[in-house]
PDB file of C-alpha atoms and ligand atoms in Angstrom:
ATOM      1  CA  MET A 303      -8.062  22.811 -20.194  1.00 93.00           C
ATOM      2  CA  LYS A 304      -5.746  19.902 -20.346  1.00 94.00           C
ATOM      3  CA  THR A 305      -5.300  16.193 -20.637  1.00 96.00           C
ATOM      4  CA  PRO A 306      -4.804  14.265 -17.388  1.00 97.00           C
ATOM      5  CA  ARG A 307      -1.171  12.782 -17.647  1.00 97.00           C
ATOM      6  CA  SER A 308      -0.267   9.088 -18.181  1.00 97.00           C
ATOM      7  CA  ALA A 309       0.243   7.210 -14.613  1.00 97.00           C
ATOM      8  CA  GLY A 310       0.851   3.915 -16.098  1.00 96.00           C
ATOM      9  CA  ALA A 311       3.939   6.470 -18.021  1.00 96.00           C
ATOM     10  CA  LEU A 312       5.629   6.424 -14.336  1.00 94.00           C
ATOM     11  CA  LYS A 313       5.407   2.855 -13.561  1.00 89.00           C
ATOM     12  CA  ALA A 314       5.673   2.369  -9.753  1.00 85.00           C
ATOM     13  CA  ASP A 315       6.596   5.562  -9.521  1.00 91.00           C
ATOM     14  CA  PHE A 316       2.899   6.933  -9.232  1.00 95.00           C
ATOM     15  CA  PRO A 317       2.063   6.736  -5.864  1.00 95.00           C
ATOM     16  CA  TYR A 318      -1.218   4.876  -5.972  1.00 94.00           C
ATOM     17  CA  THR A 319      -1.840   4.018  -2.122  1.00 90.00           C
ATOM     18  CA  LEU A 320      -0.331   7.799  -1.152  1.00 92.00           C
ATOM     19  CA  GLN A 321      -3.113   8.475   1.823  1.00 89.00           C
ATOM     20  CA  THR A 322      -4.512  12.095  -0.426  1.00 93.00           C
ATOM     21  CA  MET A 323      -4.391  10.386  -3.679  1.00 96.00           C
ATOM     22  CA  CYS A 324      -8.303  11.167  -5.188  1.00 97.00           C
ATOM     23  CA  TYR A 325      -9.216   8.627  -7.298  1.00 97.00           C
ATOM     24  CA  VAL A 326     -12.573   9.618  -9.988  1.00 97.00           C
ATOM     25  CA  GLU A 327     -14.592   7.147 -11.262  1.00 97.00           C
ATOM     26  CA  VAL A 328     -16.157   8.572 -14.786  1.00 97.00           C
ATOM     27  CA  HIS A 329     -18.838   5.408 -15.759  1.00 96.00           C
ATOM     28  CA  GLN A 330     -19.966   5.086 -19.448  1.00 95.00           C
ATOM     29  CA  ASP A 331     -23.473   6.830 -18.630  1.00 95.00           C
ATOM     30  CA  GLY A 332     -21.160  10.043 -17.561  1.00 96.00           C
ATOM     31  CA  THR A 333     -21.833   9.601 -13.735  1.00 96.00           C
ATOM     32  CA  VAL A 334     -18.885  10.683 -11.657  1.00 97.00           C
ATOM     33  CA  ARG A 335     -18.127   8.666  -8.351  1.00 96.00           C
ATOM     34  CA  PHE A 336     -14.702   9.634  -6.247  1.00 96.00           C
ATOM     35  CA  GLY A 337     -12.951   7.218  -3.518  1.00 91.00           C
ATOM     36  CA  HIS A 338     -11.681   4.113  -3.867  1.00 83.00           C
ATOM     37  CA  ASP A 339     -13.044   0.197  -3.880  1.00 79.00           C
ATOM     38  CA  GLY A 340     -11.882  -3.046  -5.231  1.00 78.00           C
ATOM     39  CA  ASP A 341     -14.973  -3.108  -8.138  1.00 90.00           C
ATOM     40  CA  ALA A 342     -13.607   0.213  -9.338  1.00 92.00           C
ATOM     41  CA  TYR A 343     -10.921  -2.123 -10.855  1.00 93.00           C
ATOM     42  CA  GLU A 344     -12.934  -4.852 -12.037  1.00 92.00           C
ATOM     43  CA  ARG A 345     -15.603  -1.799 -13.934  1.00 95.00           C
ATOM     44  CA  ALA A 346     -11.946  -0.200 -15.555  1.00 95.00           C
ATOM     45  CA  ARG A 347     -11.232  -3.905 -16.683  1.00 93.00           C
ATOM     46  CA  SER A 348     -14.489  -4.184 -17.979  1.00 94.00           C
ATOM     47  CA  GLY A 349     -14.836  -1.202 -19.718  1.00 95.00           C
ATOM     48  CA  GLU A 350     -17.616  -0.291 -17.578  1.00 95.00           C
ATOM     49  CA  SER A 351     -16.105   3.092 -16.199  1.00 96.00           C
ATOM     50  CA  ARG A 352     -12.708   4.926 -16.624  1.00 97.00           C
ATOM     51  CA  LEU A 353     -10.193   5.389 -13.477  1.00 97.00           C
ATOM     52  CA  PHE A 354      -8.727   9.311 -12.790  1.00 98.00           C
ATOM     53  CA  ALA A 355      -6.597  10.375  -9.607  1.00 98.00           C
ATOM     54  CA  VAL A 356      -5.846  13.906  -8.590  1.00 97.00           C
ATOM     55  CA  TRP A 357      -2.783  13.713  -6.969  1.00 97.00           C
ATOM     56  CA  PRO A 358      -2.181  17.090  -4.630  1.00 95.00           C
ATOM     57  CA  GLY A 359       0.870  18.721  -4.834  1.00 92.00           C
ATOM     58  CA  GLU A 360       2.351  21.344  -2.685  1.00 92.00           C
ATOM     59  CA  TRP A 361       1.065  24.154  -4.823  1.00 94.00           C
ATOM     60  CA  SER A 362      -0.955  22.530  -7.697  1.00 93.00           C
ATOM     61  CA  SER A 363      -2.656  19.459  -8.268  1.00 95.00           C
ATOM     62  CA  ASP A 364      -2.330  17.120 -11.821  1.00 95.00           C
ATOM     63  CA  MET A 365      -4.751  14.532 -13.117  1.00 97.00           C
ATOM     64  CA  PHE A 366      -3.746  11.151 -14.082  1.00 98.00           C
ATOM     65  CA  ALA A 367      -5.611   8.607 -16.202  1.00 98.00           C
ATOM     66  CA  ILE A 368      -5.156   5.215 -14.441  1.00 97.00           C
ATOM     67  CA  ASP A 369      -4.421   3.871 -17.648  1.00 96.00           C
ATOM     68  CA  ASP A 370      -2.450   0.710 -16.388  1.00 96.00           C
ATOM     69  CA  LEU A 371      -4.695  -1.186 -14.276  1.00 95.00           C
ATOM     70  CA  ASP A 372      -2.339  -3.602 -13.357  1.00 92.00           C
ATOM     71  CA  GLU A 373      -0.180  -1.816 -11.700  1.00 93.00           C
ATOM     72  CA  TYR A 374      -3.097   0.005  -9.652  1.00 93.00           C
ATOM     73  CA  ALA A 375      -4.004  -3.245  -9.092  1.00 91.00           C
ATOM     74  CA  ARG A 376      -0.691  -4.594  -7.774  1.00 87.00           C
ATOM     75  CA  ALA A 377      -0.302  -1.330  -5.657  1.00 87.00           C
ATOM     76  CA  PHE A 378      -3.362  -2.230  -3.684  1.00 86.00           C
ATOM     77  CA  GLY A 379      -3.171  -5.671  -3.151  1.00 82.00           C
ATOM     78  CA  ILE A 380      -6.015  -6.715  -5.475  1.00 86.00           C
ATOM     79  CA  VAL A 381      -3.463  -8.655  -7.479  1.00 86.00           C
ATOM     80  CA  HIS A 382      -0.392 -10.291  -5.788  1.00 87.00           C
ATOM     81  CA  ASP A 383       2.709  -8.498  -6.764  1.00 87.00           C
ATOM     82  CA  GLU A 384       5.514 -11.246  -5.302  1.00 91.00           C
ATOM     83  CA  LYS A 385       8.053  -8.330  -6.462  1.00 88.00           C
ATOM     84  CA  ARG A 386       6.717  -5.176  -5.153  1.00 86.00           C
ATOM     85  CA  THR A 387       5.598  -7.452  -1.670  1.00 91.00           C
ATOM     86  CA  GLY A 388       8.860  -9.269  -1.174  1.00 95.00           C
ATOM     87  CA  LEU A 389       6.290 -12.745  -1.021  1.00 95.00           C
ATOM     88  CA  ALA A 390       5.949 -15.380  -2.847  1.00 95.00           C
ATOM     89  CA  ALA A 391       2.272 -16.474  -3.156  1.00 92.00           C
ATOM     90  CA  HIS A 392       2.784 -19.657  -0.990  1.00 95.00           C
ATOM     91  CA  GLN A 393       2.746 -21.351   2.689  1.00 96.00           C
ATOM     92  CA  HIS A 394       5.426 -19.238   4.411  1.00 97.00           C
ATOM     93  CA  ASP A 395       7.916 -21.058   6.362  1.00 97.00           C
ATOM     94  CA  VAL A 396       7.883 -19.248   9.538  1.00 96.00           C
ATOM     95  CA  THR A 397       9.661 -19.701  12.706  1.00 95.00           C
ATOM     96  CA  TRP A 398       8.879 -17.303  15.285  1.00 95.00           C
ATOM     97  CA  ARG A 399       8.980 -16.380  19.280  1.00 94.00           C
ATOM     98  CA  THR A 400       8.251 -13.804  21.558  1.00 93.00           C
ATOM     99  CA  ASP A 401      10.217 -10.666  21.115  1.00 93.00           C
ATOM    100  CA  PRO A 402      12.542 -11.612  24.561  1.00 91.00           C
ATOM    101  CA  HIS A 403      12.119  -7.291  25.306  1.00 91.00           C
ATOM    102  CA  GLU A 404       8.257  -7.170  25.002  1.00 91.00           C
ATOM    103  CA  SER A 405       7.221  -5.594  28.162  1.00 91.00           C
ATOM    104  CA  LYS A 406       4.389  -6.736  28.096  1.00 90.00           C
ATOM    105  CA  PRO A 407       3.586 -10.265  27.218  1.00 85.00           C
ATOM    106  CA  ASN A 408       0.413 -10.346  28.484  1.00 89.00           C
ATOM    107  CA  GLY A 409      -0.961  -7.477  26.634  1.00 91.00           C
ATOM    108  CA  SER A 410      -3.473  -7.896  23.673  1.00 94.00           C
ATOM    109  CA  TYR A 411      -0.962  -7.934  21.609  1.00 94.00           C
ATOM    110  CA  VAL A 412       2.534  -8.607  21.966  1.00 94.00           C
ATOM    111  CA  GLY A 413       5.720  -8.425  20.052  1.00 95.00           C
ATOM    112  CA  ILE A 414       7.303 -10.905  17.904  1.00 95.00           C
ATOM    113  CA  GLU A 415      10.212 -12.092  15.940  1.00 95.00           C
ATOM    114  CA  LEU A 416       9.731 -13.886  13.106  1.00 96.00           C
ATOM    115  CA  ARG A 417      12.375 -15.382  10.606  1.00 96.00           C
ATOM    116  CA  LEU A 418      11.501 -16.558   7.050  1.00 96.00           C
ATOM    117  CA  ALA A 419      13.156 -19.538   5.878  1.00 94.00           C
ATOM    118  CA  CYS A 420      11.208 -19.913   2.506  1.00 96.00           C
ATOM    119  CA  GLY A 421      13.453 -16.898   0.921  1.00 93.00           C
ATOM    120  CA  CYS A 422      10.525 -14.100   0.978  1.00 96.00           C
ATOM    121  CA  GLU A 423      11.553 -10.386   2.714  1.00 95.00           C
ATOM    122  CA  VAL A 424       8.744  -8.830   3.845  1.00 95.00           C
ATOM    123  CA  ASN A 425       8.640  -5.400   1.598  1.00 92.00           C
ATOM    124  CA  ASP A 426       4.858  -4.815   2.436  1.00 90.00           C
ATOM    125  CA  LEU A 427       3.290  -5.224   5.919  1.00 93.00           C
ATOM    126  CA  ALA A 428      -0.411  -4.943   5.066  1.00 89.00           C
ATOM    127  CA  THR A 429       0.010  -7.838   2.198  1.00 91.00           C
ATOM    128  CA  PHE A 430       2.311  -9.888   5.000  1.00 95.00           C
ATOM    129  CA  ALA A 431      -0.468  -9.443   7.695  1.00 94.00           C
ATOM    130  CA  ARG A 432      -3.543 -10.506   5.167  1.00 92.00           C
ATOM    131  CA  GLN A 433      -1.096 -13.990   4.551  1.00 94.00           C
ATOM    132  CA  MET A 434      -0.420 -14.492   7.694  1.00 96.00           C
ATOM    133  CA  GLY A 435      -4.299 -14.136   8.402  1.00 95.00           C
ATOM    134  CA  GLU A 436      -4.888 -16.497   5.955  1.00 93.00           C
ATOM    135  CA  GLN A 437      -2.206 -19.196   6.901  1.00 95.00           C
ATOM    136  CA  GLN A 438      -1.714 -18.959  10.489  1.00 93.00           C
ATOM    137  CA  GLY A 439      -4.984 -17.064  11.194  1.00 95.00           C
ATOM    138  CA  TRP A 440      -2.444 -14.479  13.123  1.00 96.00           C
ATOM    139  CA  ASP A 441      -4.027 -11.115  13.537  1.00 96.00           C
ATOM    140  CA  VAL A 442      -1.000  -8.687  12.645  1.00 96.00           C
ATOM    141  CA  ALA A 443      -0.853  -5.163  13.607  1.00 94.00           C
ATOM    142  CA  THR A 444      -0.387  -2.943  10.684  1.00 91.00           C
ATOM    143  CA  SER A 445      -1.046   0.463  12.133  1.00 83.00           C
ATOM    144  CA  ARG A 446       2.201  -0.001  14.242  1.00 73.00           C
ATOM    145  CA  GLY A 447       5.590   0.174  13.801  1.00 78.00           C
ATOM    146  CA  TRP A 448       7.610  -2.837  12.360  1.00 90.00           C
ATOM    147  CA  GLY A 449      10.815  -3.645  11.390  1.00 92.00           C
ATOM    148  CA  SER A 450      13.423  -5.862  10.488  1.00 93.00           C
ATOM    149  CA  ARG A 451      17.143  -6.450  11.249  1.00 93.00           C
ATOM    150  CA  TRP A 452      19.519  -9.024  10.405  1.00 92.00           C
ATOM    151  CA  SER A 453      22.739 -10.512  11.709  1.00 90.00           C
ATOM    152  CA  ALA A 454      25.043 -13.571   9.881  1.00 89.00           C
ATOM    153  CA  ALA A 455      24.069 -15.754  12.512  1.00 86.00           C
ATOM    154  CA  GLU A 456      20.137 -15.852  11.828  1.00 84.00           C
ATOM    155  CA  GLY A 457      19.687 -13.875   8.519  1.00 88.00           C
ATOM    156  CA  LYS A 458      16.675 -11.268   8.413  1.00 94.00           C
ATOM    157  CA  THR A 459      15.001 -11.187  11.481  1.00 96.00           C
ATOM    158  CA  TYR A 460      11.106  -9.267  11.728  1.00 96.00           C
ATOM    159  CA  SER A 461       9.802  -7.116  14.553  1.00 96.00           C
ATOM    160  CA  VAL A 462       5.957  -7.186  14.099  1.00 96.00           C
ATOM    161  CA  ARG A 463       2.879  -7.360  16.884  1.00 95.00           C
ATOM    162  CA  VAL A 464       0.174  -9.850  16.459  1.00 96.00           C
ATOM    163  CA  ARG A 465      -3.035 -10.216  18.381  1.00 95.00           C
ATOM    164  CA  ARG A 466      -1.934 -12.495  20.940  1.00 94.00           C
ATOM    165  CA  THR A 467      -5.348 -14.622  21.234  1.00 94.00           C
ATOM    166  CA  THR A 468      -4.719 -15.746  17.471  1.00 95.00           C
ATOM    167  CA  LEU A 469      -0.784 -16.335  18.105  1.00 91.00           C
ATOM    168  CA  ARG A 470      -0.841 -20.429  18.989  1.00 77.00           C
ATOM    169  CA  ARG A 471       2.030 -23.020  18.353  1.00 61.00           C
ATOM    170  CA  ARG A 472       1.265 -25.615  16.265  1.00 53.00           C
TER     171      ARG A 472
HETATM  172 ZN1   ZN B1667       7.549 -17.384   1.771  1.00 85.57          ZN
END
């Protein structure tokens, strides 16, 4: 038998949010559960349980101890990580317009182009979507393609899809 490797030793290179990662929580009383939820972080932090993860490989799988809970929490957005997401925890200065190439401007989701004048960058759409939900009431689609482009005139422009009824000009 082997000892689990250290996920913390890999820092941000450990793919915490990999879909196929299997998280295992071992409670103090020996109860074992697997899966993933936000409460596991709190339990692990308080010493109520320990977290492990099986990282599946093509030919064999390795078990890791989730021994850097801060890294784990940042990866899952349990605590905000400005460096990883490119997004400060502030009210973003957003300007946007409907994508001029949108073929269905009356569909339930419409493509918009937006710019961030506050200096933030969108490296993590899930975090940006959550922030825009809180700040503007937008329902940003996170399951579909999004992108960005850069031009000297306009700087960085992001294309995302937002539920039309949640888009209101202020
Ligand atoms: Zn910002």
